[in-house]
């Protein structure tokens, strides 16, 4: 098991987008789903909000009309490692490209009051930590963003967010967060159970033959 | 006492891992060109082959042009990048030996439309696909859910999904629908009621007298949009209607089928089983529903005022203002005041034969309003298209001024050339009205095929007449 010690603490500036229901079509629009690669999505994160023109796969940030008012185009948020939002972040389409775009941009954690189920799962497979907090805590963090640049330190093992004057604990299943901490691969883990799967399958084929008949 | 979801879960439960998650055995895996290339690449890198080849069925749908005509092949796709993706699916299916209904096949179509209609979706199965609308298949009593690309790779490699159990929600629709109210209106109303995060973490079982009386196609529309209510899984217990549907589509021999049917009819929630959440909705008072904003929960009666931010909570205020702004609604307006530019009848929500029949019924003998620049019908599959043409529906649409297309996802997400131009307003039978979903700066209003047909003729969301 590879221990990824750098992954234990996420330190950085938090960018924030104050709206509910940010769907994966906003995180990365359809056009960029045409890529058959798993990397290289950094310039397309929040494409519709980040630029004032329509992009195409392959185009880079430098060729675009920048929306100067969008948070990820404003210094120092253009180097944010943490993203703060509201309710139901990552709802909608199952596209893992949404997480790849966040990851490629450099976002290591997203803090919101709730997440779309599929997006939430996809995060842990790509080293991005989704953190669910209560709505009051989210409100408190948004208040802070109005006062000053929000710098946060997230301790993955202790499951806590350290603010300058305060600590917030968060809940996340160990098996999920361990995937990020130890950089685990799901296929490897599951294939250790190969014999159990084979046995199960054999039984099932016997009892439910219709499932295994194709035309 | 167990729920239907509990039973399907247990039936497919292989083992519990040390981590606390479970391995769930997957009976059927659907693939399309957008979310699979990286998964196949991962499989190759690990030197693995698909665990059980026959479990997999593939088709290209998102990128395919809908003006293909017969004899068209992948290499003829004009958009170079779309072409790469479709050709890549051809290659991967050939390399690994996966059955594909490719772009040339008369059975190609939107993956969630072809699965059930070709008899690959059967009650009691676990079904996954790298696509959130996999919940559609739950209409036949399956445990079906959308997964990400890493999970597509995992299922190819292991035939299992690593998951934790969801909570149970029961939604009962009781009563008789009013005229012009379809299952699309019912599900939109439901999403408006519980919100797009209302079903997060749940498997929703839909039941009640309304569900018991509607067709499998109507049930699919409801389960399809369970994901818009936040739920990965939507499901409906198999009944006689399900069995009739399956018998008609199935390639199984009658002996196997009979054996299966006995079992399928037992798949239901036990009397007295408890749910974590139960909602009963009287559907008799529901009117046709149309979305006004940029989230499916922003929905109202077709003849209502569009909400303003003045009487809502602070955070909601902001959501409403952003949505009104994006949708180009400046003054307090009724939905019926909005003038439309395009009409799209299609998508895995509403592109099956029943949907096309309903729309054609309205359109027959009338013509598309002058302000509608383009009205297109995109059948969900080659088979739906053929059936519609046999019934003469294509003629009805064409005579009214609609364009009749070849099957695919089309303007549901505009990955192919079917897109809205900036600021165009579209009456769409699809499932997502997110910003830019149908094209950069495009404005989407979700509605039923019936209401889309009326809108095509009136040019506005008018009173059905
Ligand atoms: S029709 Fe739309 S929602 Fe359905 S699978 Fe295609 S893109 Fe997704």
XYZ file of C-alpha atoms and ligand atoms in Angstrom:
688
model
C 0.000 0.000 0.000
C 1.438 3.302 -1.091
C 1.173 6.014 1.498
C 0.746 9.367 -0.063
C 1.961 11.561 2.779
C 1.542 14.817 0.870
C -2.131 13.995 0.525
C -2.762 14.128 4.245
C -3.061 17.885 4.480
C -4.616 20.163 1.919
C -3.499 23.746 2.462
C -4.702 26.588 0.358
C -6.938 29.412 -0.676
C -10.623 28.744 -1.082
C -12.448 30.111 -4.106
C -16.207 30.322 -3.745
C -19.285 30.205 -5.952
C -22.409 31.272 -4.142
C -25.194 29.284 -5.758
C -27.071 26.021 -5.359
C -27.329 23.119 -7.794
C -24.109 23.616 -9.711
C -24.475 20.771 -12.182
C -21.740 18.875 -13.970
C -22.727 20.558 -17.259
C -21.547 23.823 -15.642
C -18.398 22.265 -14.228
C -17.515 21.072 -17.718
C -19.769 21.578 -20.743
C -20.614 18.817 -23.181
C -18.202 19.924 -25.896
C -15.175 18.790 -23.876
C -16.606 15.326 -23.295
C -15.463 14.542 -26.789
C -11.945 13.985 -25.462
C -10.921 10.367 -25.182
C -8.227 11.254 -22.632
C -8.370 11.401 -18.877
C -6.284 14.550 -18.441
C -5.958 18.031 -19.881
C -9.291 19.537 -18.823
C -7.922 22.426 -16.691
C -8.728 25.159 -19.204
C -12.351 24.039 -19.541
C -13.374 24.052 -15.876
C -16.545 26.186 -15.515
C -16.138 27.103 -19.157
C -19.469 28.884 -19.539
C -18.746 31.206 -16.617
C -15.011 31.567 -17.008
C -15.045 32.847 -20.576
C -17.167 35.140 -22.665
C -16.967 33.085 -25.801
C -17.879 29.586 -26.883
C -14.965 27.136 -26.736
C -13.968 23.999 -28.574
C -12.000 20.999 -27.420
C -8.293 21.678 -27.982
C -8.498 25.462 -27.513
C -6.429 26.899 -24.660
C -7.155 29.557 -22.086
C -4.892 32.056 -23.865
C -7.045 31.975 -26.965
C -10.247 32.827 -25.094
C -12.097 35.960 -24.049
C -11.747 35.885 -20.284
C -14.622 36.836 -18.003
C -12.599 39.028 -15.633
C -15.322 38.902 -13.012
C -15.391 35.147 -12.561
C -13.679 34.091 -9.366
C -11.213 31.638 -10.882
C -9.917 34.450 -13.100
C -9.232 36.725 -10.144
C -5.937 36.589 -8.279
C -5.221 34.863 -5.911
C -8.248 32.599 -6.526
C -6.814 31.476 -9.845
C -4.516 29.301 -7.738
C -7.221 28.052 -5.375
C -6.930 24.489 -4.121
C -10.300 24.495 -2.417
C -13.724 25.369 -3.751
C -16.639 26.460 -1.579
C -20.216 26.240 -2.792
C -23.764 25.653 -1.541
C -26.266 22.852 -1.989
C -26.326 19.886 -4.389
C -22.938 20.538 -5.981
C -22.192 18.227 -8.935
C -25.772 17.198 -9.616
C -26.825 16.028 -13.060
C -24.768 14.091 -15.563
C -22.455 11.275 -14.441
C -19.511 12.651 -16.451
C -16.300 11.971 -14.533
C -14.814 14.725 -16.703
C -16.248 17.148 -14.131
C -13.910 15.792 -11.475
C -11.025 15.544 -13.946
C -11.480 19.252 -14.739
C -11.441 20.220 -11.056
C -8.418 18.006 -10.446
C -6.525 19.295 -13.484
C -7.172 22.883 -12.448
C -5.644 22.086 -9.055
C -8.740 21.835 -6.879
C -8.125 19.243 -4.187
C -11.261 19.688 -2.101
C -14.807 20.929 -2.648
C -16.826 22.072 0.356
C -20.626 22.162 -0.002
C -23.764 21.385 1.994
C -24.608 18.442 -0.280
C -23.420 16.745 -3.455
C -24.863 14.831 -6.380
C -24.460 11.101 -5.597
C -22.549 10.081 -8.714
C -20.257 13.116 -8.609
C -19.500 12.453 -4.934
C -18.378 8.932 -5.762
C -16.358 10.005 -8.771
C -14.369 12.456 -6.624
C -12.741 9.770 -4.495
C -11.525 7.912 -7.572
C -9.549 10.946 -8.649
C -8.046 12.353 -5.471
C -10.543 15.171 -5.015
C -12.096 15.354 -1.555
C -15.758 16.393 -1.356
C -16.578 17.714 2.135
C -20.162 17.946 3.338
C -20.841 20.556 6.004
C -24.034 21.825 7.637
C -25.728 24.762 5.998
C -24.838 27.006 8.985
C -21.189 26.126 8.656
C -21.300 26.843 4.937
C -22.979 30.171 5.684
C -20.255 30.974 8.204
C -17.548 30.225 5.628
C -19.282 32.400 3.034
C -19.411 35.226 5.586
C -15.675 34.892 6.054
C -15.071 35.158 2.327
C -16.631 38.607 2.480
C -14.180 39.722 5.171
C -10.927 38.372 3.853
C -9.286 35.839 1.600
C -10.173 32.472 3.070
C -7.187 30.248 3.743
C -7.952 26.770 4.874
C -6.002 23.765 5.998
C -7.742 20.407 5.711
C -6.424 17.485 7.721
C -7.614 14.331 5.973
C -6.718 11.904 8.701
C -8.289 13.892 11.494
C -11.187 14.807 9.204
C -11.052 18.435 10.175
C -10.852 21.847 8.602
C -8.525 24.231 10.387
C -9.387 27.879 10.130
C -7.212 30.464 11.827
C -9.418 30.612 14.938
C -11.555 27.555 14.709
C -11.724 23.867 13.801
C -14.602 22.268 11.907
C -14.982 18.489 11.892
C -16.481 16.754 8.908
C -17.857 13.287 8.299
C -16.698 11.040 5.524
C -16.544 7.249 5.309
C -13.088 5.904 6.070
C -13.057 3.645 3.061
C -13.667 6.621 0.793
C -11.127 8.992 2.263
C -8.539 6.216 2.528
C -8.691 5.909 -1.221
C -7.343 9.435 -1.431
C -4.883 9.131 1.433
C -3.380 5.860 0.212
C -4.043 6.344 -3.501
C -5.829 2.980 -3.743
C -7.044 1.352 -6.925
C -10.507 -0.161 -6.799
C -9.963 -2.802 -9.449
C -6.978 -4.208 -7.529
C -8.966 -4.316 -4.309
C -11.962 -6.040 -5.908
C -9.926 -8.598 -7.803
C -8.692 -9.929 -4.456
C -12.246 -11.267 -4.149
C -12.082 -12.980 -7.523
C -13.020 -16.414 -6.207
C -16.065 -15.123 -4.392
C -17.264 -13.385 -7.551
C -16.737 -16.525 -9.636
C -18.639 -18.637 -7.155
C -21.493 -16.168 -6.976
C -21.675 -15.961 -10.754
C -21.778 -19.723 -11.173
C -24.738 -19.998 -8.813
C -26.533 -17.178 -10.518
C -26.109 -18.656 -13.985
C -27.620 -21.861 -12.700
C -30.610 -20.220 -11.001
C -31.361 -17.355 -13.350
C -30.437 -18.664 -16.783
C -32.393 -15.942 -18.630
C -29.891 -13.334 -17.573
C -27.115 -15.158 -19.355
C -28.877 -15.881 -22.598
C -28.129 -13.455 -25.402
C -29.580 -13.473 -28.886
C -40.146 -7.374 5.584
C -38.232 -5.933 2.728
C -38.577 -3.351 0.009
C -38.079 -4.166 -3.654
C -34.767 -2.342 -3.555
C -33.660 -4.383 -0.495
C -34.492 -7.595 -2.336
C -32.629 -6.656 -5.495
C -29.696 -5.544 -3.385
C -29.520 -8.811 -1.451
C -29.994 -10.901 -4.540
C -26.904 -9.352 -6.142
C -24.780 -8.997 -3.048
C -21.505 -10.876 -3.568
C -19.626 -9.932 -0.443
C -18.987 -7.215 2.048
C -15.466 -5.826 1.928
C -13.331 -4.961 4.957
C -13.936 -1.352 4.097
C -17.650 -1.711 4.758
C -18.666 -1.354 1.134
C -20.335 -4.142 -0.790
C -19.621 -5.795 -4.073
C -22.786 -5.931 -6.124
C -22.867 -8.304 -9.072
C -23.829 -6.599 -12.358
C -26.030 -8.468 -14.819
C -26.091 -5.959 -17.649
C -23.662 -3.221 -18.634
C -24.513 -0.711 -21.356
C -21.793 1.338 -23.022
C -21.742 4.405 -25.249
C -18.939 6.363 -26.872
C -18.573 9.255 -24.413
C -17.852 7.673 -21.052
C -16.141 4.474 -22.175
C -12.848 5.292 -24.006
C -10.894 6.060 -20.836
C -12.298 2.910 -19.213
C -11.159 0.677 -22.074
C -7.767 2.356 -21.934
C -7.566 1.579 -18.228
C -8.492 -2.026 -18.891
C -5.776 -2.376 -21.518
C -3.179 -0.799 -19.258
C -3.950 -3.399 -16.613
C -3.855 -6.138 -19.228
C -7.374 -7.217 -18.380
C -10.240 -8.476 -20.507
C -13.938 -7.848 -19.823
C -15.024 -10.250 -17.096
C -18.167 -11.485 -18.828
C -18.356 -10.328 -22.410
C -22.046 -11.050 -23.003
C -23.040 -8.734 -20.171
C -22.008 -5.764 -22.305
C -24.041 -4.054 -25.020
C -22.780 -0.908 -26.743
C -24.135 1.744 -29.082
C -23.038 5.239 -30.131
C -25.660 7.869 -29.339
C -24.373 11.170 -27.946
C -22.179 12.262 -30.877
C -23.993 10.834 -33.852
C -25.322 13.260 -36.462
C -29.073 12.898 -36.977
C -29.002 13.736 -40.679
C -27.207 10.569 -41.673
C -29.474 8.753 -44.071
C -28.851 5.085 -44.732
C -25.428 3.607 -45.357
C -23.687 6.228 -43.235
C -20.603 5.023 -41.349
C -18.512 6.377 -38.475
C -15.804 7.688 -40.769
C -18.298 10.035 -42.416
C -18.908 12.103 -39.273
C -17.864 15.642 -40.172
C -16.910 16.872 -36.708
C -13.404 15.403 -36.436
C -13.468 15.117 -32.662
C -16.888 13.470 -32.521
C -15.675 11.074 -35.162
C -12.672 10.027 -33.089
C -14.959 9.101 -30.218
C -17.376 7.043 -32.305
C -14.546 5.329 -34.190
C -12.882 4.609 -30.849
C -16.024 2.798 -29.673
C -16.001 0.739 -32.883
C -12.364 -0.134 -32.242
C -12.840 -1.014 -28.602
C -15.874 -3.181 -29.317
C -13.957 -5.004 -32.031
C -10.828 -5.451 -29.944
C -12.646 -6.780 -26.929
C -15.465 -8.561 -28.774
C -18.316 -6.534 -27.316
C -21.652 -6.573 -29.068
C -22.344 -3.180 -30.575
C -25.290 -1.721 -32.443
C -23.059 0.584 -34.414
C -23.908 3.699 -36.361
C -24.844 1.617 -39.419
C -27.201 -0.674 -37.522
C -30.962 -0.247 -37.909
C -31.151 -0.995 -34.193
C -28.793 1.809 -33.088
C -30.299 4.415 -30.806
C -30.114 6.116 -27.434
C -28.720 3.475 -25.123
C -31.643 3.708 -22.681
C -34.165 3.361 -25.473
C -32.600 0.354 -27.183
C -31.834 -1.657 -24.028
C -35.456 -2.343 -23.121
C -36.800 -2.487 -26.666
C -34.283 -5.095 -27.787
C -34.984 -7.281 -24.789
C -31.647 -6.778 -23.028
C -33.227 -5.098 -20.019
C -35.112 -7.643 -17.927
C -36.862 -7.380 -14.558
C -34.734 -8.190 -11.540
C -31.440 -7.346 -13.215
C -28.740 -5.058 -11.953
C -27.923 -2.656 -14.765
C -25.241 -0.002 -14.983
C -24.030 2.395 -17.643
C -21.709 5.380 -17.656
C -24.712 7.624 -17.887
C -26.894 9.085 -15.177
C -30.169 8.281 -16.957
C -29.574 4.569 -16.504
C -32.281 4.929 -13.857
C -34.704 4.621 -16.825
C -34.408 0.827 -16.787
C -35.826 0.718 -13.252
C -39.248 0.990 -14.911
C -39.016 -2.750 -15.580
C -38.181 -3.577 -11.989
C -34.407 -3.467 -12.298
C -31.828 -2.048 -9.964
C -30.315 0.319 -12.516
C -27.976 3.228 -11.945
C -25.567 5.593 -13.618
C -21.857 5.314 -12.887
C -18.678 7.262 -13.643
C -15.940 6.214 -16.036
C -13.712 4.706 -13.315
C -16.643 2.515 -12.375
C -17.204 1.563 -16.018
C -13.650 0.241 -15.992
C -14.277 -1.502 -12.688
C -17.424 -3.221 -13.964
C -15.698 -4.297 -17.164
C -12.843 -5.737 -15.126
C -14.727 -7.359 -12.269
C -18.440 -7.594 -13.208
C -19.104 -5.906 -9.894
C -19.821 -2.477 -8.572
C -18.359 -1.367 -5.262
C -21.112 0.483 -3.472
C -22.834 1.248 -0.218
C -26.526 0.669 0.179
C -28.916 3.529 -0.521
C -31.832 4.537 1.654
C -35.401 3.623 0.646
C -37.997 6.145 -0.485
C -41.545 5.339 -1.544
C -43.394 7.747 -3.790
C -47.043 6.978 -4.424
C -48.896 8.725 -7.200
C -52.612 8.296 -6.584
C -55.575 9.347 -8.690
C -56.514 9.928 -12.296
C -54.588 12.450 -14.381
C -56.445 15.374 -15.965
C -56.579 15.766 -19.695
C -53.256 16.651 -21.346
C -51.307 15.469 -18.319
C -48.661 12.836 -19.047
C -46.084 11.003 -16.971
C -43.606 13.759 -17.884
C -45.821 16.304 -16.133
C -46.120 14.037 -13.113
C -42.377 13.598 -12.758
C -41.655 17.306 -13.328
C -44.226 18.156 -10.679
C -42.581 15.687 -8.312
C -39.130 17.223 -8.900
C -40.571 20.684 -8.272
C -41.967 19.382 -5.014
C -38.937 17.643 -3.513
C -36.213 19.589 -5.338
C -33.240 18.343 -7.309
C -31.492 17.215 -4.137
C -34.616 15.742 -2.541
C -33.807 12.196 -3.583
C -30.058 12.298 -2.973
C -28.912 9.124 -1.237
C -32.168 7.290 -1.961
C -33.472 4.584 -4.220
C -36.990 5.733 -5.071
C -39.716 3.192 -5.614
C -42.623 4.650 -7.578
C -46.021 3.110 -6.886
C -49.679 3.970 -6.505
C -52.776 3.625 -8.654
C -51.457 5.997 -11.321
C -48.278 3.946 -11.846
C -50.237 0.697 -11.889
C -52.276 1.891 -14.845
C -49.683 3.393 -17.136
C -47.565 1.807 -19.863
C -43.931 0.768 -19.516
C -42.949 3.673 -21.756
C -44.642 6.168 -19.445
C -43.019 4.475 -16.466
C -39.646 4.835 -18.144
C -40.154 8.598 -18.407
C -40.674 8.731 -14.652
C -37.735 6.518 -13.678
C -35.571 8.335 -16.229
C -35.978 11.588 -14.337
C -35.447 10.099 -10.864
C -31.891 11.393 -11.287
C -33.208 14.928 -11.735
C -34.745 14.480 -8.289
C -31.253 13.537 -7.050
C -31.863 9.772 -6.875
C -29.460 7.428 -8.650
C -32.099 4.719 -8.639
C -35.796 4.849 -9.555
C -37.765 1.620 -9.729
C -41.206 0.159 -10.226
C -42.265 -3.376 -9.286
C -42.889 -5.678 -12.265
C -46.547 -6.476 -12.931
C -48.640 -7.847 -15.770
C -47.957 -4.761 -17.883
C -44.222 -5.361 -17.449
C -44.519 -9.010 -18.397
C -46.506 -8.201 -21.521
C -43.894 -5.668 -22.548
C -41.007 -8.052 -21.958
C -42.724 -10.927 -23.761
C -43.169 -8.762 -26.827
C -39.520 -7.678 -26.896
C -37.788 -10.800 -25.648
C -35.525 -13.099 -27.592
C -35.767 -15.779 -24.881
C -37.430 -19.108 -25.641
C -40.869 -19.559 -24.107
C -39.746 -22.100 -21.530
C -37.041 -19.860 -20.098
C -39.402 -16.931 -20.237
C -42.115 -18.710 -18.280
C -39.692 -19.712 -15.588
C -38.461 -16.153 -15.373
C -41.976 -14.729 -15.219
C -42.865 -16.689 -12.104
C -39.881 -15.182 -10.425
C -40.414 -11.640 -11.748
C -43.912 -11.420 -10.335
C -42.524 -12.111 -6.873
C -40.304 -9.054 -7.091
C -42.181 -6.560 -5.005
C -42.042 -4.746 -1.722
C -43.435 -6.797 1.156
C -46.660 -5.603 2.720
C -45.682 -3.494 5.724
C -42.029 -3.007 4.755
C -40.772 0.311 6.036
C -39.217 3.104 4.010
C -36.947 5.870 5.243
C -39.210 8.344 3.537
C -42.722 8.081 2.090
C -44.536 10.607 -0.046
C -48.078 10.341 -1.351
C -49.110 12.673 -4.142
C -52.642 13.196 -5.405
C -52.012 13.635 -9.095
C -55.572 14.473 -10.086
C -55.037 18.203 -9.686
C -51.713 18.419 -11.499
C -51.692 20.595 -14.609
C -49.211 20.326 -17.484
C -45.795 21.368 -16.170
C -43.167 23.519 -17.857
C -39.789 24.582 -16.477
C -38.942 28.279 -16.518
C -35.373 28.305 -15.116
C -32.027 26.533 -15.231
C -32.709 23.598 -12.933
C -35.454 20.978 -13.385
C -36.904 21.972 -10.004
C -37.698 25.433 -11.411
C -41.019 24.287 -12.754
C -44.560 25.687 -12.712
C -47.992 25.035 -14.181
C -47.985 25.965 -17.854
C -50.392 28.847 -17.205
C -48.633 30.246 -14.126
C -46.595 33.352 -13.475
C -42.833 32.841 -13.496
C -41.504 33.202 -9.925
C -39.671 36.352 -8.926
C -37.118 36.753 -6.187
C -39.214 39.226 -4.191
C -40.849 36.754 -1.848
C -38.213 34.084 -1.359
C -35.401 33.418 1.090
C -32.018 35.071 0.577
C -30.170 32.226 -1.005
C -33.076 31.194 -3.150
C -33.451 34.793 -4.236
C -30.040 34.634 -5.776
C -30.763 31.332 -7.564
C -33.983 32.772 -8.974
C -32.322 35.981 -10.136
C -29.463 34.125 -11.815
C -31.898 31.813 -13.572
C -34.236 34.610 -14.707
C -31.281 36.507 -16.000
C -29.882 33.560 -17.942
C -33.297 32.687 -19.354
C -33.880 36.232 -20.555
C -36.923 36.839 -18.358
C -36.678 40.472 -17.303
C -40.154 41.530 -16.247
C -42.586 39.499 -14.186
C -44.100 37.387 -16.922
C -46.329 34.445 -17.407
C -44.778 31.441 -19.064
C -47.300 31.865 -21.849
C -45.811 35.288 -22.714
C -42.504 33.776 -23.765
C -41.935 33.450 -27.485
C -40.155 30.308 -28.639
C -37.594 29.778 -31.417
C -37.126 26.032 -31.521
C -38.866 22.800 -30.624
C -37.092 19.543 -29.850
C -38.992 16.281 -29.509
C -36.563 13.559 -28.502
C -34.128 12.289 -25.774
C -34.182 9.194 -23.585
C -37.007 10.806 -21.607
C -39.493 11.206 -24.445
C -38.506 9.728 -27.801
C -40.333 6.431 -27.753
C -43.255 5.536 -29.987
C -45.893 6.537 -27.442
C -44.358 10.013 -27.197
C -44.268 10.451 -30.958
C -47.861 9.261 -31.283
C -49.002 11.767 -28.675
C -47.243 14.658 -30.346
C -48.378 13.641 -33.828
C -51.984 13.516 -32.665
C -51.816 17.232 -31.785
C -49.876 18.215 -34.861
C -51.981 16.394 -37.414
C -53.368 18.810 -39.990
C -51.787 21.887 -38.390
C -48.575 23.738 -39.030
C -45.648 24.981 -37.059
C -45.973 28.659 -36.032
C -44.069 31.291 -38.020
C -41.801 32.276 -35.136
C -40.513 28.720 -34.751
C -37.271 28.624 -36.727
C -36.838 24.912 -36.408
C -38.881 22.058 -34.985
C -37.210 18.665 -34.978
C -38.297 15.158 -34.075
C -35.525 12.741 -33.215
C -36.790 9.202 -32.621
C -34.997 7.388 -29.808
C -33.889 4.449 -31.924
C -33.866 2.904 -35.362
C -36.751 0.718 -34.308
C -38.837 3.611 -33.034
C -38.155 5.439 -36.283
C -39.206 2.481 -38.365
C -42.368 1.926 -36.348
C -43.295 5.601 -36.600
C -42.757 5.564 -40.343
C -44.920 2.470 -40.661
C -47.661 4.361 -38.869
C -47.178 7.406 -41.100
C -46.171 9.659 -38.192
C -43.166 10.984 -40.083
C -45.552 12.356 -42.724
C -47.718 14.045 -40.105
C -44.673 15.771 -38.669
C -43.187 16.718 -42.014
C -46.442 18.085 -43.379
C -46.713 20.323 -40.350
C -43.213 21.681 -40.952
C -41.203 19.515 -38.548
C -37.875 18.003 -39.539
C -37.722 14.225 -39.201
C -34.310 12.962 -38.074
C -32.229 9.841 -37.474
C -31.900 8.491 -33.915
C -29.504 9.814 -31.274
C -29.257 12.074 -28.232
C -29.217 15.084 -30.515
C -30.298 18.402 -29.033
C -30.747 16.926 -25.573
C -27.128 17.913 -25.045
C -25.928 19.205 -28.402
C -22.811 17.135 -28.721
C -23.631 16.661 -32.391
C -24.521 19.583 -34.695
C -28.072 19.851 -33.293
C -27.622 22.825 -30.993
C -29.331 26.008 -29.945
C -27.702 29.281 -30.925
C -27.099 31.846 -28.186
C -30.348 33.149 -26.648
C -32.604 30.837 -28.615
C -35.570 29.608 -26.604
C -36.441 25.956 -26.987
C -39.447 23.828 -26.046
C -37.759 20.532 -25.265
C -38.977 17.106 -24.226
C -35.575 16.284 -22.717
C -34.606 16.202 -19.059
C -32.126 18.973 -18.293
C -32.511 22.717 -18.604
C -29.040 23.528 -17.298
C -27.220 26.572 -18.641
C -25.767 25.811 -22.047
C -27.088 22.251 -22.044
C -28.562 22.479 -25.538
C -25.970 24.879 -26.874
C -23.938 27.842 -25.705
C -26.264 30.410 -24.042
C -29.325 28.472 -25.239
C -32.541 28.593 -23.182
C -34.333 25.340 -22.477
C -37.881 24.817 -21.250
C -38.664 21.218 -20.348
C -42.129 19.877 -21.032
C -44.039 16.844 -22.296
C -44.217 15.880 -25.991
C -47.825 17.031 -25.898
C -46.952 20.500 -24.655
C -43.991 20.691 -27.039
C -46.376 19.928 -29.894
C -48.748 22.682 -28.760
C -45.836 25.071 -28.453
C -44.702 24.251 -31.970
C -48.131 25.138 -33.296
C -48.846 28.168 -31.114
C -45.311 29.524 -31.002
C -45.850 29.987 -27.262
C -46.763 27.697 -24.377
C -50.441 28.148 -24.977
C -53.606 26.686 -23.592
C -53.996 23.208 -25.038
C -57.018 23.260 -27.294
S -30.776 11.565 -24.545
Fe -29.842 13.135 -23.293
S -30.059 12.479 -21.210
Fe -30.482 10.729 -22.518
S -28.554 9.622 -22.652
Fe -28.638 11.035 -24.369
S -27.664 12.901 -23.654
Fe -28.102 11.688 -21.869
